[in-house]
mmCIF file of C-alpha atoms and ligand atoms in Angstrom:
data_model
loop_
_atom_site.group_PDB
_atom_site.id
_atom_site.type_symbol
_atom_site.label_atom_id
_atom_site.label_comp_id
_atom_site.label_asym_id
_atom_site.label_seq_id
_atom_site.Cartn_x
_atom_site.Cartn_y
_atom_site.Cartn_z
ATOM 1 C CA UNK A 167 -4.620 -12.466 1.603
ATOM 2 C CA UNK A 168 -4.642 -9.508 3.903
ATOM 3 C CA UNK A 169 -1.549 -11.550 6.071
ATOM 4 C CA UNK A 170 0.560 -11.243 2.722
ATOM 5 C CA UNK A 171 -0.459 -7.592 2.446
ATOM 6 C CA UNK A 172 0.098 -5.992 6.000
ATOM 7 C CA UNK A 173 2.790 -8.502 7.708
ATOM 8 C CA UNK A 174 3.876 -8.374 10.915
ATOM 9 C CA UNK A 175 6.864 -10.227 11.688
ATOM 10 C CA UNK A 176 7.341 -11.551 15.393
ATOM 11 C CA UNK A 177 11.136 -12.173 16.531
ATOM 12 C CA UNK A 178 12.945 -10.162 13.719
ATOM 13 C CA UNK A 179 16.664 -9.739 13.830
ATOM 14 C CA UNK A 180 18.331 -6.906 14.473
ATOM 15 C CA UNK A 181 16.676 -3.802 16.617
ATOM 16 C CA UNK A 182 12.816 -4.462 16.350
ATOM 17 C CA UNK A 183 10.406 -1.854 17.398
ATOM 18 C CA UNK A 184 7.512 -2.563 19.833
ATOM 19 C CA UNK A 185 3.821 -2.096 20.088
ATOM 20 C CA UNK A 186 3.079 -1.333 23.403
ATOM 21 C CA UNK A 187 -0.793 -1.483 24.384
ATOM 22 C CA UNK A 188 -2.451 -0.738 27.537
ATOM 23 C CA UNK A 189 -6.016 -0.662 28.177
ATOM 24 C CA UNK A 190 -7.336 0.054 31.912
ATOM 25 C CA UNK A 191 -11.283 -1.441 33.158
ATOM 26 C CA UNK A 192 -13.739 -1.141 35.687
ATOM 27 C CA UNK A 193 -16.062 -3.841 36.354
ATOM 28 C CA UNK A 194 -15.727 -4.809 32.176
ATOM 29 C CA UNK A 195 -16.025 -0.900 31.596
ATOM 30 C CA UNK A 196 -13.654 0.918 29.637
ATOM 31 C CA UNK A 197 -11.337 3.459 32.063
ATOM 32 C CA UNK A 198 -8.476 4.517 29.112
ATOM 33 C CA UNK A 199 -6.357 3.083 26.657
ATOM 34 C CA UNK A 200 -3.184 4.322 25.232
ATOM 35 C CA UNK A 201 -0.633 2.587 22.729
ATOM 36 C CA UNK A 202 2.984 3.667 22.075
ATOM 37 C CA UNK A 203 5.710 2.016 19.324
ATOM 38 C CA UNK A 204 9.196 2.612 20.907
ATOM 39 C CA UNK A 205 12.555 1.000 19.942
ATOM 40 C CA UNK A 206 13.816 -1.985 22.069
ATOM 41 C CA UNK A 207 16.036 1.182 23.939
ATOM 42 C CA UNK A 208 12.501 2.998 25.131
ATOM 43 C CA UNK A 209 10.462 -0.374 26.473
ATOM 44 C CA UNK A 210 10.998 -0.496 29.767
ATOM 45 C CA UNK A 211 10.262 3.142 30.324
ATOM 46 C CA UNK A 212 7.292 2.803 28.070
ATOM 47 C CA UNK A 213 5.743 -0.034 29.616
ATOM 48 C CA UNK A 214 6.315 1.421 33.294
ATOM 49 C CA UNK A 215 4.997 4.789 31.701
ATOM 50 C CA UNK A 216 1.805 3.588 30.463
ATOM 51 C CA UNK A 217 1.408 1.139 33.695
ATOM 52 C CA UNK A 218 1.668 3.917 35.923
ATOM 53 C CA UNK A 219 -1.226 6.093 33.559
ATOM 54 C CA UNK A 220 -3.182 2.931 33.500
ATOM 55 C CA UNK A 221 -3.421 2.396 37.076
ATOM 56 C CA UNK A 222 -3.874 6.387 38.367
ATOM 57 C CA UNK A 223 -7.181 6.619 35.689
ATOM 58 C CA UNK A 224 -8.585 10.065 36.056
ATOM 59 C CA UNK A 225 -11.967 8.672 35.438
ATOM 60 C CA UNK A 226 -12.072 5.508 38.297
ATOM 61 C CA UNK A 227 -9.956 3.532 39.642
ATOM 62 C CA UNK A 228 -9.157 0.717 37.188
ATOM 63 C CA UNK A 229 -9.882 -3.096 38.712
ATOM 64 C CA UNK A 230 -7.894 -4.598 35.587
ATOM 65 C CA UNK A 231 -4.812 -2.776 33.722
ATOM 66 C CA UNK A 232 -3.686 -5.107 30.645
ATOM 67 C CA UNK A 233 -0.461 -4.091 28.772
ATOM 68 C CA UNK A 234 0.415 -6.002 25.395
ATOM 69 C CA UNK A 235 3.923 -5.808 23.634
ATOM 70 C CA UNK A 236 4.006 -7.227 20.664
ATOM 71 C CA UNK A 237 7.614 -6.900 18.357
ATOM 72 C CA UNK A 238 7.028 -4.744 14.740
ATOM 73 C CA UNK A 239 9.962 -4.985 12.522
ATOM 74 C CA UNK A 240 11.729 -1.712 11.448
ATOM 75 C CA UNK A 241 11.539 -2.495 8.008
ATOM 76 C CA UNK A 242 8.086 -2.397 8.201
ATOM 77 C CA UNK A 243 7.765 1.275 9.529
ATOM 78 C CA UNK A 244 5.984 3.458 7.412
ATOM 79 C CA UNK A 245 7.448 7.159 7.538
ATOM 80 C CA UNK A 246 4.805 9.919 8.130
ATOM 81 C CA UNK A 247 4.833 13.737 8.358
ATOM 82 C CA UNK A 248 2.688 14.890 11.573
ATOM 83 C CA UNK A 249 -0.490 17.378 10.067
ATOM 84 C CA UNK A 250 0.264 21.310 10.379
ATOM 85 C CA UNK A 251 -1.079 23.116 13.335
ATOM 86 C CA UNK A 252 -3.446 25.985 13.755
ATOM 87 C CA UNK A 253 -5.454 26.853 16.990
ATOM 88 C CA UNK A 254 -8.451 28.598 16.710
ATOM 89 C CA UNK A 255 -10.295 30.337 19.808
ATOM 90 C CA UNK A 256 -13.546 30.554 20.549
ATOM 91 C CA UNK A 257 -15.660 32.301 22.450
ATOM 92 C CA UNK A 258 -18.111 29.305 23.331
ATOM 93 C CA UNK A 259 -18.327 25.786 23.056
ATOM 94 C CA UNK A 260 -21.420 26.302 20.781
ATOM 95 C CA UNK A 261 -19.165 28.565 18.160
ATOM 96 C CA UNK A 262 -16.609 26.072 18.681
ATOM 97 C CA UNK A 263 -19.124 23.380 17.367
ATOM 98 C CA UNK A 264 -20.179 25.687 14.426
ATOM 99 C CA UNK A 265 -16.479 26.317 13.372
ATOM 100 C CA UNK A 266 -15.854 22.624 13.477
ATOM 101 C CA UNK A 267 -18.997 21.984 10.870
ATOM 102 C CA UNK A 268 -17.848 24.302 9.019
ATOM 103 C CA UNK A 269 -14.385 22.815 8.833
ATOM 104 C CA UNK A 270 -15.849 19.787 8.250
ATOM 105 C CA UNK A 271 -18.195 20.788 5.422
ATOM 106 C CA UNK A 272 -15.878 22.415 3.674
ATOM 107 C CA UNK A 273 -13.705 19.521 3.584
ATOM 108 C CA UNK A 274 -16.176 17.358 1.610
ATOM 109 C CA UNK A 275 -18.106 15.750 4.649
ATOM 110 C CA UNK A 276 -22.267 16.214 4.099
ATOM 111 C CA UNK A 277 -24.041 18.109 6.509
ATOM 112 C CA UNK A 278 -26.272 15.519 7.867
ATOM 113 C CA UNK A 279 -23.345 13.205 8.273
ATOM 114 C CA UNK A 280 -21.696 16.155 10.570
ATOM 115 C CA UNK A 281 -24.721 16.680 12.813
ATOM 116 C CA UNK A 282 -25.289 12.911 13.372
ATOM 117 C CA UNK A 283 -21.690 12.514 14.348
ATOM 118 C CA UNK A 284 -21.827 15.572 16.501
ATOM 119 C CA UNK A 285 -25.334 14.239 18.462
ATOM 120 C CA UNK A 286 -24.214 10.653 18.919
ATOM 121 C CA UNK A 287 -20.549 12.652 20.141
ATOM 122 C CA UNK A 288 -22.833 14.761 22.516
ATOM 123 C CA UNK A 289 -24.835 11.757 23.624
ATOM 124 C CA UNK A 290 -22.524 9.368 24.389
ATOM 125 C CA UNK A 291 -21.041 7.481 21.122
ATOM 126 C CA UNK A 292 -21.261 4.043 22.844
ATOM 127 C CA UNK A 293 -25.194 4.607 23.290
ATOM 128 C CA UNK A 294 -26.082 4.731 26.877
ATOM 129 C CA UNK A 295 -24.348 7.794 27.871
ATOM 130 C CA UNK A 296 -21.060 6.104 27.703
ATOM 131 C CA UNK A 297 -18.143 7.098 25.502
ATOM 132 C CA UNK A 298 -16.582 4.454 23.089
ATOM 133 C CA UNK A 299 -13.284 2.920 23.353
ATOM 134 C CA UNK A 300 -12.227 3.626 19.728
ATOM 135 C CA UNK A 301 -13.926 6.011 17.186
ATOM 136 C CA UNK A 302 -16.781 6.134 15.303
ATOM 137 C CA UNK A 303 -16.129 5.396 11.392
ATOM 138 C CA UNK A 304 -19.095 7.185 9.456
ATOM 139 C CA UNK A 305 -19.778 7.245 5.665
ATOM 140 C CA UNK A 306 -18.961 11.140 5.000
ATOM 141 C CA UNK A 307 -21.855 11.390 2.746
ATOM 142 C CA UNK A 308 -25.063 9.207 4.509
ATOM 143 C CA UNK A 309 -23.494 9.886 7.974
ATOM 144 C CA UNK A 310 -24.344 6.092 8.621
ATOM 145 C CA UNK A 311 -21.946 4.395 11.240
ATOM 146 C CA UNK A 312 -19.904 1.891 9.638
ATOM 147 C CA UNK A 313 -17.965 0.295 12.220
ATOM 148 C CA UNK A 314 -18.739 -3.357 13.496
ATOM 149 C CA UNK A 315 -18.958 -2.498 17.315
ATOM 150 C CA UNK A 316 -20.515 0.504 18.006
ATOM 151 C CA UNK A 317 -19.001 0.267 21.779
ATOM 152 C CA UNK A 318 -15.184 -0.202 20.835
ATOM 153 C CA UNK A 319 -15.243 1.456 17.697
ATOM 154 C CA UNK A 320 -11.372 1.159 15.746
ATOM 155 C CA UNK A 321 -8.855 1.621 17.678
ATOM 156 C CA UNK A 322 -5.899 3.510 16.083
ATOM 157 C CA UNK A 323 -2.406 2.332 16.962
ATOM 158 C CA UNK A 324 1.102 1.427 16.090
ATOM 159 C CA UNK A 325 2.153 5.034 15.772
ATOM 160 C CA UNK A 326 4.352 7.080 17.433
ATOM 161 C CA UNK A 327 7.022 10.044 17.016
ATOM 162 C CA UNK A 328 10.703 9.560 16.111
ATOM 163 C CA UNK A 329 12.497 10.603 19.539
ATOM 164 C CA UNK A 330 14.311 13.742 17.666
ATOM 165 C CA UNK A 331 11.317 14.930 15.712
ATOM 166 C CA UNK A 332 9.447 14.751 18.796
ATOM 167 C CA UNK A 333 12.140 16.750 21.034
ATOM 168 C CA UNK A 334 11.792 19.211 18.268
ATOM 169 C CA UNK A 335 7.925 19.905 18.413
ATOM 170 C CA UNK A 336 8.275 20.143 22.467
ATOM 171 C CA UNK A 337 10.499 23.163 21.912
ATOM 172 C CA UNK A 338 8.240 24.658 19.408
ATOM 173 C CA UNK A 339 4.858 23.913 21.354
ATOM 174 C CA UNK A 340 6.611 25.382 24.309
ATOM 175 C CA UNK A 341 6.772 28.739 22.659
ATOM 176 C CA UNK A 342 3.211 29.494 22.836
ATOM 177 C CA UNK A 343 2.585 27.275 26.393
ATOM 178 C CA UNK A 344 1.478 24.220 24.373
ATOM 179 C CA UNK A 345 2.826 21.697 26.875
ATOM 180 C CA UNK A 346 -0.194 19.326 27.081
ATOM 181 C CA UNK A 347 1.145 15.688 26.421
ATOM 182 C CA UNK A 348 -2.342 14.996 25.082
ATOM 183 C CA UNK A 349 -1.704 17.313 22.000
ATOM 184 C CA UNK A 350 1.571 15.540 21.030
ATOM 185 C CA UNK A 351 -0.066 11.920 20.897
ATOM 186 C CA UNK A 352 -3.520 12.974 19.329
ATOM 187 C CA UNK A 353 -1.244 14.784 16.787
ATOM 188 C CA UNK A 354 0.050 11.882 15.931
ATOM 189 C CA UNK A 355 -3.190 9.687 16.069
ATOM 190 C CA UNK A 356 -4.490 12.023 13.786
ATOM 191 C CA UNK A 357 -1.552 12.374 11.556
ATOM 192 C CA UNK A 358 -1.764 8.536 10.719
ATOM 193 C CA UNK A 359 -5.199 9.161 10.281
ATOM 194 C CA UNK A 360 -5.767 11.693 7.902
ATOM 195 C CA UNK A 361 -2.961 9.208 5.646
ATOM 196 C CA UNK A 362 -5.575 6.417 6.007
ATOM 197 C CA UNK A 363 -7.474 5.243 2.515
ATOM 198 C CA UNK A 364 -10.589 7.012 1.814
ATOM 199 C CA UNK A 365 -10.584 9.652 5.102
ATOM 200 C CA UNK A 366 -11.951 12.510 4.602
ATOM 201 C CA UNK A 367 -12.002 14.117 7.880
ATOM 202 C CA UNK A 368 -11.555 13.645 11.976
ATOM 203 C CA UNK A 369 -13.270 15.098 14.447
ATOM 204 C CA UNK A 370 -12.414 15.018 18.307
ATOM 205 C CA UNK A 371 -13.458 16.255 21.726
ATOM 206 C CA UNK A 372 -11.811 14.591 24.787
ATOM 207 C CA UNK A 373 -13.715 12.437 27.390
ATOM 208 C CA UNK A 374 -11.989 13.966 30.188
ATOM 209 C CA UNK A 375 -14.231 16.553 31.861
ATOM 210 C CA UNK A 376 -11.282 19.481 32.155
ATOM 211 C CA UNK A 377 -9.793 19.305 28.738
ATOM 212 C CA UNK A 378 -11.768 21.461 26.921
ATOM 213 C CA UNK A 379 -9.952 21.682 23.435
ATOM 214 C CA UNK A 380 -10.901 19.439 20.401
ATOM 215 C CA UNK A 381 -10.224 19.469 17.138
ATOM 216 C CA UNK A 382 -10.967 18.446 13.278
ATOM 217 C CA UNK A 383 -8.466 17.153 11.117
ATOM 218 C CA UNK A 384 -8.356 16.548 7.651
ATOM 219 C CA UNK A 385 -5.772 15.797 4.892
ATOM 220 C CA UNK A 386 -5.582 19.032 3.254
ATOM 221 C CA UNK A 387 -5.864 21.678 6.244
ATOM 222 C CA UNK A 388 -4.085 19.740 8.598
ATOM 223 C CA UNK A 389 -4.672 19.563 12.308
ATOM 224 C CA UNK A 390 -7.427 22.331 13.487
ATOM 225 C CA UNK A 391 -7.441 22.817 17.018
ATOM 226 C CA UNK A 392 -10.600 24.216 18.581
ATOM 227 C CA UNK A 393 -10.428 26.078 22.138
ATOM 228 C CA UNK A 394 -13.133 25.311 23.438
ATOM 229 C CA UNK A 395 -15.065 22.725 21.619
ATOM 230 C CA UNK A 396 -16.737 21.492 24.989
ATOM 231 C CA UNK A 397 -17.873 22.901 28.021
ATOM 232 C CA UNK A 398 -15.702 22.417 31.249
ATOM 233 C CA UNK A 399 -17.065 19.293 33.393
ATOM 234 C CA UNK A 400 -18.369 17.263 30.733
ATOM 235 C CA UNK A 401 -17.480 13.839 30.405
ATOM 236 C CA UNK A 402 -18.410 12.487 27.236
ATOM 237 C CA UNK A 403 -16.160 12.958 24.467
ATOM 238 C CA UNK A 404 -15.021 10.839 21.607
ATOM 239 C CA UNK A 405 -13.664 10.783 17.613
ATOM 240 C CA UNK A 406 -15.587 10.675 14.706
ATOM 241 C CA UNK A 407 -13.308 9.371 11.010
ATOM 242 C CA UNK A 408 -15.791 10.542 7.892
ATOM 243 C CA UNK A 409 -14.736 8.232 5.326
ATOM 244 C CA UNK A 410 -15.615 7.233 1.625
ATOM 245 C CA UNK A 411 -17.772 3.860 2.628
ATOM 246 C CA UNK A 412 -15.795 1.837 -0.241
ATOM 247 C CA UNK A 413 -13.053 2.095 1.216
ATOM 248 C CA UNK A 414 -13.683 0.820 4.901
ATOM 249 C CA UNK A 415 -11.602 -2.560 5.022
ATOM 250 C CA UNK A 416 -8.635 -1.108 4.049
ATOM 251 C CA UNK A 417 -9.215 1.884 6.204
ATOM 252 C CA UNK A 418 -9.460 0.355 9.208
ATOM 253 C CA UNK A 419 -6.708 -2.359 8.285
ATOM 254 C CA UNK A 420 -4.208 0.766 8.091
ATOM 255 C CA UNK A 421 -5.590 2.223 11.170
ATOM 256 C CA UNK A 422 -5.480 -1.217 13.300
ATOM 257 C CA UNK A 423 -2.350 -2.499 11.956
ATOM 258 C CA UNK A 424 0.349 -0.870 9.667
ATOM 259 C CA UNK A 425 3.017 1.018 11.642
ATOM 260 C CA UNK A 426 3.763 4.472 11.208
ATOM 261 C CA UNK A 427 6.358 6.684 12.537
ATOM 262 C CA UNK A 428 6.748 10.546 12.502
ATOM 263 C CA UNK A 429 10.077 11.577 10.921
ATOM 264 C CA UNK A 430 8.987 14.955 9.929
ATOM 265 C CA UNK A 431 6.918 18.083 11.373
ATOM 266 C CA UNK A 432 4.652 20.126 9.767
ATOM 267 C CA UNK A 433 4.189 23.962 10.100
ATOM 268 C CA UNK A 434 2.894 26.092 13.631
ATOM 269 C CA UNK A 435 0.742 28.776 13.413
ATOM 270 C CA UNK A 436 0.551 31.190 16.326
ATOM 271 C CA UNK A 437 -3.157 31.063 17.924
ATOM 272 C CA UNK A 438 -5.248 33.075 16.974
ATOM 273 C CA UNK A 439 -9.255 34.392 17.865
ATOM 274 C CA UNK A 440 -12.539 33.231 15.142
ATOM 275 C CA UNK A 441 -15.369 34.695 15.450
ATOM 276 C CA UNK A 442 -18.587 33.807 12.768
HETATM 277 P P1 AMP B 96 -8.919 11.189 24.562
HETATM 278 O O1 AMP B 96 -8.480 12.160 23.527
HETATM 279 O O2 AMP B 96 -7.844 10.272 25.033
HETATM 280 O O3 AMP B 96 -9.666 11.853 25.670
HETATM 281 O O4 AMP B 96 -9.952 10.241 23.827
HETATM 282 C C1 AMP B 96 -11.217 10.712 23.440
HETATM 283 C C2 AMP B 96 -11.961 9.597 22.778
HETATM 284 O O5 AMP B 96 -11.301 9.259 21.564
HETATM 285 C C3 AMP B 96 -12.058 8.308 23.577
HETATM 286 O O6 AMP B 96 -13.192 8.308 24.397
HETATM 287 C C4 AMP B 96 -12.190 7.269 22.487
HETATM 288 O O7 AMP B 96 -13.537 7.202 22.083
HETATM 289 C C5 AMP B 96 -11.389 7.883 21.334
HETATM 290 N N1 AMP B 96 -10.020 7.352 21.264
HETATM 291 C C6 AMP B 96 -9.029 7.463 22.179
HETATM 292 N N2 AMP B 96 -7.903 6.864 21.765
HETATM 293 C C7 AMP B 96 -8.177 6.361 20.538
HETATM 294 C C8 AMP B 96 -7.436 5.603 19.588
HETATM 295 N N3 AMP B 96 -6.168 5.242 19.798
HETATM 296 N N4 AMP B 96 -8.046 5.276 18.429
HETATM 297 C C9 AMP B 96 -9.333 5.627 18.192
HETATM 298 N N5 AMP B 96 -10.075 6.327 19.051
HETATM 299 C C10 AMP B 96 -9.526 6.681 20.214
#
């Protein structure tokens, strides 16, 4: 049933598009991960790009880099607008925290759901102290976790920018020193995720210890960036996705498998200060 719902053809005709996975290890540990979906023009770069990331890990130094390609066809791509953009500052990572469950709340996500997302996010989402490879699905109401592996989490891919689109945000981030590469890709991670069934909301903080922003997404007031929403040297990080439980399957089949590409940018607000 689900194969009849969300195909994906292998060996179309024509100019296919390709899912391009890499995931880097240590010892069976999780280093980093990133995916890309590129026309058949892009692969080669992409696949040397994300080879070269996988192998200079910030974290360690990887013992196994895998890279998977697998073909999408193009008339499977689903079109997506990326989320509007506002950055906050912050004078603290602890107001950034408060301004992100506040965000959150008001967005429909229950309190007690945001402050068990934020500890397990603070402790290590994984358990353990470690970070998770994926996110953290939790019911937006209960705050129970939902997802079947509490170590991998879902893993969002098969989502990437069209080429012009994305030439035109660099220009436009570029105007107020927004240069990071980090904040084009989790803009689009979290623009196919806010379009997922039944989310409600996304919250983020990096697992690298000197990138301090995070944010919280959510359908309606589009992509929230936080600076700071950690302190500086931390390593654990991860994403929370608040969802309505009933509709988990088809969440996650979305997330994991249908295609999405970015044909259209939202608006950029200047940054500006919050204070409580
Ligand atoms: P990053 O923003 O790359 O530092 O990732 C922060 C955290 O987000 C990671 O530790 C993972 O838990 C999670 N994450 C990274 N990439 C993805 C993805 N494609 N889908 C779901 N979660 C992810």
């Amino acid at each position: 049933m689900e194969r009849d719902i969300f195909p994906v053809v292998h060996g179309v005709r024509g100019k296919p598009f390709y899912s391009v996975r890499m995931r880097a290890s240590r010892h069976g540990r999780h280093l980093s991960g990133a995916e890309r979906l590129i026309p058949a023009s892009r692969l080669a770069a992409a696949v040397t790009a994300l080879l070269r990331r996988g192998v200079s890990s910030p974290v360690q130094q990887p013992d196994r880099v895998i890279l998977r390609v697998d073909p999408v066809a193009p008339r499977l791509l689903h079109p997506l607008s990326a989320l509007p953009i506002q950055t906050l500052k912050v004078s603290s990572p602890a107001q950034g925290r408060l301004l992100a469950s506040r965000l959150l709340q008001a967005s429909g996500v229950a309190p007690r759901a945001v402050r068990r997302a934020m500890r397990d996010l603070r402790r290590g989402a994984a358990g353990g102290g470690q970070c998770m490879r994926g996110a953290m699905l939790v019911d937006a109401q209960s705050g129970r976790r939902l997802e079947a592996d509490p170590q991998r989490g879902v893993r969002v891919s098969r989502v990437d920018w069209d080429a012009r689109v994305e030439r035109r945000l660099v220009k436009r981030l570029a105007r107020y020193g927004l240069t990071h590469h980090r904040l084009r890709e989790a803009l689009a991670l979290a623009s196919k995720v806010a379009a997922a069934p039944g989310m409600v909301a996304e919250l983020c903080w990096s697992d690298d210890p000197t990138y301090t922003t995070g944010y919280v997404s959510t359908p309606r007031l589009g992509y929230v960036r936080i600076a700071p929403l950690k302190a500086e040297g931390d390593p654990l990080g991860g994403r929370a996705f608040f969802i309505r439980a009933e509709s988990l399957s088809a969440c996650v089949a979305f997330l994991e498998r249908i295609p999405c590409r970015i044909v259209a940018l939202g608006s950029l607000t200047p940054p500006r200060t919050w204070r409580a």
